PDB file of C-alpha atoms in Angstrom:
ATOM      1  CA  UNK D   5     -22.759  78.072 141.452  1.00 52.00           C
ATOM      2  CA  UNK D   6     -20.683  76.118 143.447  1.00 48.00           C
ATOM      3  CA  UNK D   7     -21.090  72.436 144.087  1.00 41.00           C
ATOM      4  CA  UNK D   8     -21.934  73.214 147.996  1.00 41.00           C
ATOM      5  CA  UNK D   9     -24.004  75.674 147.172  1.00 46.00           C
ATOM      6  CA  UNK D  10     -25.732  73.447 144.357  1.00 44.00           C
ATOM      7  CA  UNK D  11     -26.332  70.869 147.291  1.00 45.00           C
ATOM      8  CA  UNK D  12     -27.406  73.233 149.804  1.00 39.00           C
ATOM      9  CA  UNK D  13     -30.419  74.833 146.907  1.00 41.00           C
ATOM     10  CA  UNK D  14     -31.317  71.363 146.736  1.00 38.00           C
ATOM     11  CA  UNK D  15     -31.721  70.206 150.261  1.00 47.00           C
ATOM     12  CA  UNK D  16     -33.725  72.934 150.660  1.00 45.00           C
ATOM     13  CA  UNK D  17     -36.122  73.017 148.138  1.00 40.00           C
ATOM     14  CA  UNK D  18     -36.702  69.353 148.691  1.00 39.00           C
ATOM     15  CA  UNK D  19     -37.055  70.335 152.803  1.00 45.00           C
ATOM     16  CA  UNK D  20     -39.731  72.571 151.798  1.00 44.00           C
ATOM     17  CA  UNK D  21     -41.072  70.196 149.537  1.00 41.00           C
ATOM     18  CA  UNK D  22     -41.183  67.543 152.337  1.00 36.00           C
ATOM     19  CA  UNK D  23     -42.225  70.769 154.442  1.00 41.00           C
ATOM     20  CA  UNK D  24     -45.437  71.674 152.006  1.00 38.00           C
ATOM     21  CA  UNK D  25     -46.861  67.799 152.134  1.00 40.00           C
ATOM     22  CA  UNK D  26     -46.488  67.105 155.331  1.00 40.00           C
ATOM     23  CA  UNK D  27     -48.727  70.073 156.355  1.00 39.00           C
ATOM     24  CA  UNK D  28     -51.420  68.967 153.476  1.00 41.00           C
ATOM     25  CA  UNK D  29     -51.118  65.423 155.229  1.00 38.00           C
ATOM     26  CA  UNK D  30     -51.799  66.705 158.617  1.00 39.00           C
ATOM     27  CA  UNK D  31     -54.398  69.704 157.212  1.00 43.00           C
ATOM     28  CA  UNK D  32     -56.263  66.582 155.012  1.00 39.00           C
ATOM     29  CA  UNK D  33     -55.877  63.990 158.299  1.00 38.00           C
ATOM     30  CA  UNK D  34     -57.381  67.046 160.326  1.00 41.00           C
ATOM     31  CA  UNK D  35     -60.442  67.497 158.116  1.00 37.00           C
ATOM     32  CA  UNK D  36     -60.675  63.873 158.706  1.00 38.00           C
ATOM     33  CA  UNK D  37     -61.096  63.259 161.987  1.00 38.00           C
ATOM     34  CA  UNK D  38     -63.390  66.671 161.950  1.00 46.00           C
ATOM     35  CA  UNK D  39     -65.456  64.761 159.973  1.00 44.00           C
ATOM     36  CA  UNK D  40     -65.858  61.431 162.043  1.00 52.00           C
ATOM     37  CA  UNK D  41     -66.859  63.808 165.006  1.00 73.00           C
ATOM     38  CA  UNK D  42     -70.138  64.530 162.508  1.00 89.00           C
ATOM     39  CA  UNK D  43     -70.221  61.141 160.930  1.00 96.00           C
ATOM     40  CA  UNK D  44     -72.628  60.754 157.839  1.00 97.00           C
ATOM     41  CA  UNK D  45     -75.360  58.135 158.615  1.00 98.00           C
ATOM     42  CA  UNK D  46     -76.264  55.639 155.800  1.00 98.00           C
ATOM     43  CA  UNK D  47     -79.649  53.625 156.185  1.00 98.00           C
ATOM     44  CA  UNK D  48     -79.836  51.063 153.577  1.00 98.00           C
ATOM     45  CA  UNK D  49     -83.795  49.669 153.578  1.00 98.00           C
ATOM     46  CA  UNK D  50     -83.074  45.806 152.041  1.00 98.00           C
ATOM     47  CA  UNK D  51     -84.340  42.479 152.461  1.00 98.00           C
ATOM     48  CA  UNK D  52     -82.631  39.185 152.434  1.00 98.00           C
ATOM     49  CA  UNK D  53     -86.120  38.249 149.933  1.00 98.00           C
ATOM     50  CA  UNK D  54     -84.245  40.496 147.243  1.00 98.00           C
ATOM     51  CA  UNK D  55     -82.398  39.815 144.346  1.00 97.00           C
ATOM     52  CA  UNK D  56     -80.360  42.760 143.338  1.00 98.00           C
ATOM     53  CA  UNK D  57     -79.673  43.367 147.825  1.00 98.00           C
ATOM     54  CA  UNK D  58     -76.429  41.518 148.020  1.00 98.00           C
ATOM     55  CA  UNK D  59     -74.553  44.203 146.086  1.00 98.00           C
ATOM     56  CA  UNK D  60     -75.577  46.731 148.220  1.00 98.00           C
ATOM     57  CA  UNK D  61     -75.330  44.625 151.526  1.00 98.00           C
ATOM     58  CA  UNK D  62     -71.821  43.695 150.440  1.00 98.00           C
ATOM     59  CA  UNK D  63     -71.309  47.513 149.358  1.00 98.00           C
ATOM     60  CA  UNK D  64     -72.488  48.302 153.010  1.00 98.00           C
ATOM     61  CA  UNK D  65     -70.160  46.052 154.439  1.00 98.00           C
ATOM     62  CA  UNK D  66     -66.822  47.536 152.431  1.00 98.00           C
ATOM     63  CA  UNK D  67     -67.620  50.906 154.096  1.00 98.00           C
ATOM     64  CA  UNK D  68     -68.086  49.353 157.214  1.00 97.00           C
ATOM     65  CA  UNK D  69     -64.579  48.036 157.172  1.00 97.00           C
ATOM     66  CA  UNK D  70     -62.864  51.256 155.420  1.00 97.00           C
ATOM     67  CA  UNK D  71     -64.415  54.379 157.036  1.00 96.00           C
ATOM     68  CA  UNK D  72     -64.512  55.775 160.777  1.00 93.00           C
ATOM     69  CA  UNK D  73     -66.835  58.642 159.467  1.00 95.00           C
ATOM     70  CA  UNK D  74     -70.430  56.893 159.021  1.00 97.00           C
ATOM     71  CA  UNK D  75     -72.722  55.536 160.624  1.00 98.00           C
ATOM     72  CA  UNK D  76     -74.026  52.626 158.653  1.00 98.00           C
ATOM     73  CA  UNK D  77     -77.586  50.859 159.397  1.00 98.00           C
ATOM     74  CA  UNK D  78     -79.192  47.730 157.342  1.00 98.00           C
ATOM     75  CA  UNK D  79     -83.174  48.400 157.593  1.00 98.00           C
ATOM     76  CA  UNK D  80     -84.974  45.022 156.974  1.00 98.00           C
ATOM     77  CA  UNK D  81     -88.564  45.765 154.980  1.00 98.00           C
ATOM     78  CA  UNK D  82     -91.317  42.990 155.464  1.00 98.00           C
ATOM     79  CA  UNK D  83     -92.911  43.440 151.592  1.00 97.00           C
ATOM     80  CA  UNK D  84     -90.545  40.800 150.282  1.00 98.00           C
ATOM     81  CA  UNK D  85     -91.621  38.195 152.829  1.00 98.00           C
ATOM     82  CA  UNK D  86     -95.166  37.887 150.993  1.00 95.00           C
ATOM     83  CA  UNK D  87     -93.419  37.194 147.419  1.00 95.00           C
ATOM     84  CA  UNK D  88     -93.576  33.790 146.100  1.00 95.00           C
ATOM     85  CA  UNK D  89     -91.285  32.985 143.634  1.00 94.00           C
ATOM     86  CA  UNK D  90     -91.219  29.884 141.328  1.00 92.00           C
ATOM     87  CA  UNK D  91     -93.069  28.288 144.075  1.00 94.00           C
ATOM     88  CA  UNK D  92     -91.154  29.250 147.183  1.00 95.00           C
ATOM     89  CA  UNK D  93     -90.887  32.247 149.276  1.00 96.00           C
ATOM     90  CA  UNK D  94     -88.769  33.721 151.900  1.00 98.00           C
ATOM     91  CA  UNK D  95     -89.293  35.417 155.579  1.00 98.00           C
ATOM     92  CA  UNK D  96     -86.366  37.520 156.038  1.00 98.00           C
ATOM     93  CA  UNK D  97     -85.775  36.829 159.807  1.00 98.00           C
ATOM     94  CA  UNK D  98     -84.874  40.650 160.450  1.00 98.00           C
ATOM     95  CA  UNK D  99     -87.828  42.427 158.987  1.00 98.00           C
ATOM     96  CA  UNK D 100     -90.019  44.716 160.483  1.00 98.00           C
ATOM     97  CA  UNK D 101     -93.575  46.190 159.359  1.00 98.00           C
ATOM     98  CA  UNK D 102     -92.368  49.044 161.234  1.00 98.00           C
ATOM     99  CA  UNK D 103     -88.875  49.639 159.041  1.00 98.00           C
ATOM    100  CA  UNK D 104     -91.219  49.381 155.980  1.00 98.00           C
ATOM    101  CA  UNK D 105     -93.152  52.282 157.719  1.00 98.00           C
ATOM    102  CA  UNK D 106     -90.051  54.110 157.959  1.00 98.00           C
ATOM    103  CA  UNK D 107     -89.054  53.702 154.550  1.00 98.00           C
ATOM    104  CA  UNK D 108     -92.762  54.953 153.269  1.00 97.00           C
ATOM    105  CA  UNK D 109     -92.130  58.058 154.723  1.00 97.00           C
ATOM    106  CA  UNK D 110     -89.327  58.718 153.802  1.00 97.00           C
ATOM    107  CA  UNK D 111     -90.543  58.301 150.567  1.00 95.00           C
ATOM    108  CA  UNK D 112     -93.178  60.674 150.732  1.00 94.00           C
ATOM    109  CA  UNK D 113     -90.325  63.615 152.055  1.00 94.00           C
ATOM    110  CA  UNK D 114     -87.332  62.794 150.064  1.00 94.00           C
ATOM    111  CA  UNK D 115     -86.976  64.040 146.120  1.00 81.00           C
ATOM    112  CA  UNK D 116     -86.665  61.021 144.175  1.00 76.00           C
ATOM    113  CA  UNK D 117     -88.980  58.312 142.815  1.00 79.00           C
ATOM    114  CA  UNK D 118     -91.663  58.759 145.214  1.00 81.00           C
ATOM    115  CA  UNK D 119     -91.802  55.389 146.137  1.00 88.00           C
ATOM    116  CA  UNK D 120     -89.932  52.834 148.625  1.00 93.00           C
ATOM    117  CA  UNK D 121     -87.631  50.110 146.736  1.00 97.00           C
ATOM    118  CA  UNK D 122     -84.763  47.923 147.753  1.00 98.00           C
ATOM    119  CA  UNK D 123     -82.247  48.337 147.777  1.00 98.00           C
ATOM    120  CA  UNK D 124     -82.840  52.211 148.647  1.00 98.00           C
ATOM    121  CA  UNK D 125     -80.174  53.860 150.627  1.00 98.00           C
ATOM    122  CA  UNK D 126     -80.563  57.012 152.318  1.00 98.00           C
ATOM    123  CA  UNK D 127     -77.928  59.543 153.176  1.00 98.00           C
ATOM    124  CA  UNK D 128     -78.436  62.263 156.304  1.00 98.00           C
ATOM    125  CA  UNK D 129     -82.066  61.276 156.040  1.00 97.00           C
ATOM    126  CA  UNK D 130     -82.252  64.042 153.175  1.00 96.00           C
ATOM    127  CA  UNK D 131     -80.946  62.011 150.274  1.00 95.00           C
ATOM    128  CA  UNK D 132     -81.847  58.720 148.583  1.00 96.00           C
ATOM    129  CA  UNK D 133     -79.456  56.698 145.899  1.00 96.00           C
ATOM    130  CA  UNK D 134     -80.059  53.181 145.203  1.00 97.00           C
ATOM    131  CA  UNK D 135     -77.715  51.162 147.182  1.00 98.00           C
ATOM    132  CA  UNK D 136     -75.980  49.260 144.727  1.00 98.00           C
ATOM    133  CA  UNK D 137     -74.523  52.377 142.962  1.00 98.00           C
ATOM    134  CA  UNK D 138     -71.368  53.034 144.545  1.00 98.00           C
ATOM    135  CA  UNK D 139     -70.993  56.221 142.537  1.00 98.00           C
ATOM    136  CA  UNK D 140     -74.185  57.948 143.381  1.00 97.00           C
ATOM    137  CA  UNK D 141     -74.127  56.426 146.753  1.00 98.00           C
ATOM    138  CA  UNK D 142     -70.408  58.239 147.090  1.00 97.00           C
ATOM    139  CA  UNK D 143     -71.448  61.790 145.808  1.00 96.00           C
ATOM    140  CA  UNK D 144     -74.232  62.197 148.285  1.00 96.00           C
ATOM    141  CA  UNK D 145     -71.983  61.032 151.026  1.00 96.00           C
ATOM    142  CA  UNK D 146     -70.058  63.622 149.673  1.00 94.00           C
ATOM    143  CA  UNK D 147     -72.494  66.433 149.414  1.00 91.00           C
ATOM    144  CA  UNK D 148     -73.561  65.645 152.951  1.00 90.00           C
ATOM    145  CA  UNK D 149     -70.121  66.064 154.726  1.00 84.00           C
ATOM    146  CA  UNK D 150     -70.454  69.580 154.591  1.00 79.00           C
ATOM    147  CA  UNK D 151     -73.554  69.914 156.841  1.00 83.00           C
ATOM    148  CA  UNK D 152     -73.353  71.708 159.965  1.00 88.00           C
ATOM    149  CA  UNK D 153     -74.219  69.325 162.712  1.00 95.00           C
ATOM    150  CA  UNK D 154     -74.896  68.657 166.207  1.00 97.00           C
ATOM    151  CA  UNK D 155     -71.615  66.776 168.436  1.00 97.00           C
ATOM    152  CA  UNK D 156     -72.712  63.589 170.005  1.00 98.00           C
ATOM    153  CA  UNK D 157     -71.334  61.568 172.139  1.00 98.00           C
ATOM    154  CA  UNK D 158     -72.369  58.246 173.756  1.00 98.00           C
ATOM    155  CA  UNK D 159     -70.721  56.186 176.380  1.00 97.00           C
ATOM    156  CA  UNK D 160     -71.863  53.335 178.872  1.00 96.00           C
ATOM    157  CA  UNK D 161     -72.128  50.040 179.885  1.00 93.00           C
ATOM    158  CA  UNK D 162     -72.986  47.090 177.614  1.00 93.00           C
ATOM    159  CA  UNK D 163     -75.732  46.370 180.327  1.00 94.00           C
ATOM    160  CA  UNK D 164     -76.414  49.657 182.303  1.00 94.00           C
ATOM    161  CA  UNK D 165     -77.087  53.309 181.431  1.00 95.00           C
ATOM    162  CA  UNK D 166     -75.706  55.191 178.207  1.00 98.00           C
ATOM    163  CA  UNK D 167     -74.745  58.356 178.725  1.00 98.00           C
ATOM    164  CA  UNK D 168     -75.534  60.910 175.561  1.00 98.00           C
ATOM    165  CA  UNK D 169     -74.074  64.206 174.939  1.00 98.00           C
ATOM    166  CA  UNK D 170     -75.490  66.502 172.746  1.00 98.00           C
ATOM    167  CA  UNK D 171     -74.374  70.220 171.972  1.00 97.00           C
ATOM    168  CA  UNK D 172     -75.200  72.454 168.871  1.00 96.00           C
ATOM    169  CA  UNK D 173     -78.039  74.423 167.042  1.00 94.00           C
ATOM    170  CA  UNK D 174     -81.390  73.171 166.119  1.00 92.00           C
ATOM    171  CA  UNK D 175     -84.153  74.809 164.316  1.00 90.00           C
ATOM    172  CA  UNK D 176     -87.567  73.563 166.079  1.00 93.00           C
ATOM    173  CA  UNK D 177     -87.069  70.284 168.008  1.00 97.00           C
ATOM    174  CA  UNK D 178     -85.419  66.812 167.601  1.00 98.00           C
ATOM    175  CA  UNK D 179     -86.100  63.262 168.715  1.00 98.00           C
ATOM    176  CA  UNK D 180     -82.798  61.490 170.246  1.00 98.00           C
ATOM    177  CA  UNK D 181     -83.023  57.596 169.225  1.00 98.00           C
ATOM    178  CA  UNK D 182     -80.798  54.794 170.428  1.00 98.00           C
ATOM    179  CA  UNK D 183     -80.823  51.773 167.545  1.00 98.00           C
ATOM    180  CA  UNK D 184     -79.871  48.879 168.317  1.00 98.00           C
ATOM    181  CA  UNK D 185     -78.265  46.237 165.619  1.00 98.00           C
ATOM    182  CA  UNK D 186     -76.750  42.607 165.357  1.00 98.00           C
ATOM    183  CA  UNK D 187     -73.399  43.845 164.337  1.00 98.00           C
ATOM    184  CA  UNK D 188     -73.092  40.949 161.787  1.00 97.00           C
ATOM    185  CA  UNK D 189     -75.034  38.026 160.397  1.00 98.00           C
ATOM    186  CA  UNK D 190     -74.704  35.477 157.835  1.00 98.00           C
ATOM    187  CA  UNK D 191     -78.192  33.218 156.598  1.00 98.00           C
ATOM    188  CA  UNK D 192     -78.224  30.336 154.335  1.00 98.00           C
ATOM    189  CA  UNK D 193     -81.766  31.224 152.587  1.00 98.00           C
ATOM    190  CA  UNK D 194     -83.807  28.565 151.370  1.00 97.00           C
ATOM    191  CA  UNK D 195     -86.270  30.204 149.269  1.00 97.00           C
ATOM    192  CA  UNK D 196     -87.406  33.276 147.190  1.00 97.00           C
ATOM    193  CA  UNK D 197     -85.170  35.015 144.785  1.00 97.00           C
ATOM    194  CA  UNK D 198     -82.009  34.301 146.938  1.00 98.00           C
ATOM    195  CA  UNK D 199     -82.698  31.032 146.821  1.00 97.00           C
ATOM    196  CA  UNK D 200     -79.167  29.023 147.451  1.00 97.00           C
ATOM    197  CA  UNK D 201     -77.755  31.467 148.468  1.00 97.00           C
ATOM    198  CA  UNK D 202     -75.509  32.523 151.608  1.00 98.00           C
ATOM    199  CA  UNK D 203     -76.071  36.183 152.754  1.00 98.00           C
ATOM    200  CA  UNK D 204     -74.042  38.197 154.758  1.00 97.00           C
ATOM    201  CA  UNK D 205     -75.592  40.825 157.120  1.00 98.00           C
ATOM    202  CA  UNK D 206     -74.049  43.774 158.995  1.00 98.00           C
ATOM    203  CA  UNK D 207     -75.277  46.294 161.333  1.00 98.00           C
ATOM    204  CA  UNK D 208     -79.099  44.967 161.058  1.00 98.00           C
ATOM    205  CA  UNK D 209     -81.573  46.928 163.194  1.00 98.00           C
ATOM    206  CA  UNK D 210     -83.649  44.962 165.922  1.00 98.00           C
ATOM    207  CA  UNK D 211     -84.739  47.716 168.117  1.00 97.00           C
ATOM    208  CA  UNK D 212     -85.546  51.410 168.235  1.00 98.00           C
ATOM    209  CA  UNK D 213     -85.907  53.665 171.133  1.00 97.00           C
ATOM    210  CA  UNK D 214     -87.187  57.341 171.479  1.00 98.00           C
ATOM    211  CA  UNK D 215     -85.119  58.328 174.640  1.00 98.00           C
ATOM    212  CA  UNK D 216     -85.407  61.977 174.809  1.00 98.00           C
ATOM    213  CA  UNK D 217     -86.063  65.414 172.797  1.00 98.00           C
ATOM    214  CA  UNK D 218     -83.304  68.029 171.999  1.00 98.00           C
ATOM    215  CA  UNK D 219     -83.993  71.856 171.068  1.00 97.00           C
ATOM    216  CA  UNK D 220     -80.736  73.266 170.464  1.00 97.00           C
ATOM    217  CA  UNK D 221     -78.262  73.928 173.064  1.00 97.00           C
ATOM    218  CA  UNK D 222     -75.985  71.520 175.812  1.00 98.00           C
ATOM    219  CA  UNK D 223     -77.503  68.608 176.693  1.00 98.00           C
ATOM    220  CA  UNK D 224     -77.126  65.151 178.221  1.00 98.00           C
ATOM    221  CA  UNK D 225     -79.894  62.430 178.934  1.00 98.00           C
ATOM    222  CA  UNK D 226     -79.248  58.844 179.983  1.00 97.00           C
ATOM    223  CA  UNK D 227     -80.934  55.560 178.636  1.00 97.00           C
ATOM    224  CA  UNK D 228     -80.943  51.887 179.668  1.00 96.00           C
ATOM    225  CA  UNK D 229     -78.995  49.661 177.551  1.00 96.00           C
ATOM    226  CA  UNK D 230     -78.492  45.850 177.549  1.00 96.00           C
ATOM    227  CA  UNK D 231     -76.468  44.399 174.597  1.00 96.00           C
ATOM    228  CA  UNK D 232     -75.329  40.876 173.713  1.00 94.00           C
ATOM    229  CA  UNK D 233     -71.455  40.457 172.429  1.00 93.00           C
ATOM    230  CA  UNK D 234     -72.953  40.608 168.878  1.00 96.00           C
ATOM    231  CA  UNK D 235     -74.592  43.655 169.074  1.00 97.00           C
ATOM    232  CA  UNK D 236     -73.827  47.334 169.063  1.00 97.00           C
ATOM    233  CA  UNK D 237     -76.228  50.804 169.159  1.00 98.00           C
ATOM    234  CA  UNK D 238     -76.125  54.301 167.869  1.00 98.00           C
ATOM    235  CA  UNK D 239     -77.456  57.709 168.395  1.00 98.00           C
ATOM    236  CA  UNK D 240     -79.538  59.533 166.114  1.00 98.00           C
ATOM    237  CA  UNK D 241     -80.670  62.919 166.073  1.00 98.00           C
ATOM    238  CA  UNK D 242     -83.637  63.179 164.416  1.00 98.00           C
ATOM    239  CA  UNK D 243     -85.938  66.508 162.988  1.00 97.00           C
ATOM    240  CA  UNK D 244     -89.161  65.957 164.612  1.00 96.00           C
ATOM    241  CA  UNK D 245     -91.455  63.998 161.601  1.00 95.00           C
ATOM    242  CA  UNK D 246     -88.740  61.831 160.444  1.00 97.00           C
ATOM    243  CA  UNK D 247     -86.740  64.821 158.854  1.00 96.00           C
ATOM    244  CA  UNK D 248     -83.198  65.642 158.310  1.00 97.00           C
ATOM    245  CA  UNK D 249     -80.208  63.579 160.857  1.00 97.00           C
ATOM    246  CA  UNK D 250     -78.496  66.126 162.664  1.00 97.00           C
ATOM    247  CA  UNK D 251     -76.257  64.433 164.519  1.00 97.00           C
ATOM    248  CA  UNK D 252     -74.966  61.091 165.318  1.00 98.00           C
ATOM    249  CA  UNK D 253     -72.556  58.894 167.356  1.00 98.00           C
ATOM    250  CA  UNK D 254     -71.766  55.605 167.894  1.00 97.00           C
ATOM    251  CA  UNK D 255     -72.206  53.863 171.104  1.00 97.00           C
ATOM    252  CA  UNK D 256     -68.317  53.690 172.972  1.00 96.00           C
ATOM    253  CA  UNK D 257     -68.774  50.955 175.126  1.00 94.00           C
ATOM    254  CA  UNK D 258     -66.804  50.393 178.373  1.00 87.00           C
ATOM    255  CA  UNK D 259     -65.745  46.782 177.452  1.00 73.00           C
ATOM    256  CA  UNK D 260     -64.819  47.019 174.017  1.00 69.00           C
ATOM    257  CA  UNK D 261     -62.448  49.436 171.883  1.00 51.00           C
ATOM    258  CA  UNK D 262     -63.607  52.841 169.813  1.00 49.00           C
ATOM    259  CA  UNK D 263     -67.150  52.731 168.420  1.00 48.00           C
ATOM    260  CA  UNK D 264     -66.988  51.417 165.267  1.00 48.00           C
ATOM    261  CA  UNK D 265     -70.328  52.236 163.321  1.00 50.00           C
TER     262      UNK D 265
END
């Protein structure tokens, strides 16, 4: 073989290598952005009353930062406000009787230790992991991406109407929920387990409303929304009964850049 021909075999094998992983890139940056169309939604029940929280708010906070495809919500329970603890105690200023009701039941639906704990993170609203174990917390994320789910979409006005989208299949009926959260927080906590300690918060829930039902199909329904500059909302698609997420979106917000969740 001549030395042309030498160079021309090699340019070519190494334009088809070029060739091969550029189409892997764009086939794996496809998948992708597929994905953050049906974004997995993480609910991570904590309390700032908790020891062994941190780790998993801080966990919480990396994927956050990192990934476009979740939708991540910190659920404050109210059990840890009644714990004294070498003679102090601490009321966790974002918790909620009602988020510790929501954490019960999902107890009583999801396989796992039958109980509510913190901190407890659940996946899709079908899986539970404790929140602090990035490995576990990972594979369910994992085993979730594959769900078929609804598209949602959800634009509007910090203070106005938000517009939802919703189009899919559905098996029985759904409840559409806008959640509202302080996008970040950080608390100087002067008692209880955490004693001393400076916590950092991120997408805490203050509010939940029921705006709607969906059965399957096209649909769009609107909602009031008024948001401060530190807070942000999602969409949930909820099985009737607290059951499985099957869809979500974050809000995308006239005044700000893409919904970050």
């Amino acid at each position: 073989m001549t030395f042309l021909r030498k160079s021309f075999f090699v340019r070519s094998v190494v334009g088809a290598a070029v060739a091969v992983a550029s189409i892997a890139l764009m086939d794996r940056h496809d998948a992708h952005a597929d994905v953050a169309k049906h974004p997995v939604v993480l609910e991570l029940f904590t309390s700032q009353g908790c020891y062994s929280c941190p780790a998993a708010e801080a966990f919480l906070g990396e994927l956050i930062e990192e990934r476009d495809d979740i939708i991540a919500l910190e659920w404050h329970v109210d059990y840890w406000d009644r714990l004294v603890y070498r003679g102090s105690s601490w009321k966790d200023p974002f918790s909620d009787a009602s988020f510790t009701a929501r954490q019960q039941t999902y107890a009583s639906k999801l396989r796992g230790r039958g109980y509510g704990y913190t901190p407890q993170m659940v996946i899709d609203g079908q899986r539970e992991a404790v929140g602090s174990n990035r490995g576990d917390v990972l594979a369910a994320m994992k085993g979730s991406e594959s769900r078929a789910k609804a598209a949602v979409a959800a634009h509007g006005q910090r203070a106005g109407d938000l517009t939802i989208s919703i189009e899919g299949e559905a098996n029985g009926s759904a409840a559409i929920w806008v959640v509202t959260y302080l996008k970040s927080h950080v608390t100087e906590v002067r008692g209880g387990e955490n004693k001393g300690k400076t916590l950092a918060n991120h997408n805490i829930v203050r509010a939940v409303q029921r705006v709607g039902e969906w059965t399957g199909g096209t649909l769009t329904v609107t909602a009031p929304i008024d948001l401060d500059a530190n807070q942000g909302c999602v969409v949930l698609i909820q099985a009737d009964h607290q059951g499985p997420i099957l869809g979500a979106a974050g809000c995308r917000l006239d005044d700000e850049g893409p919904a970050r969740s």
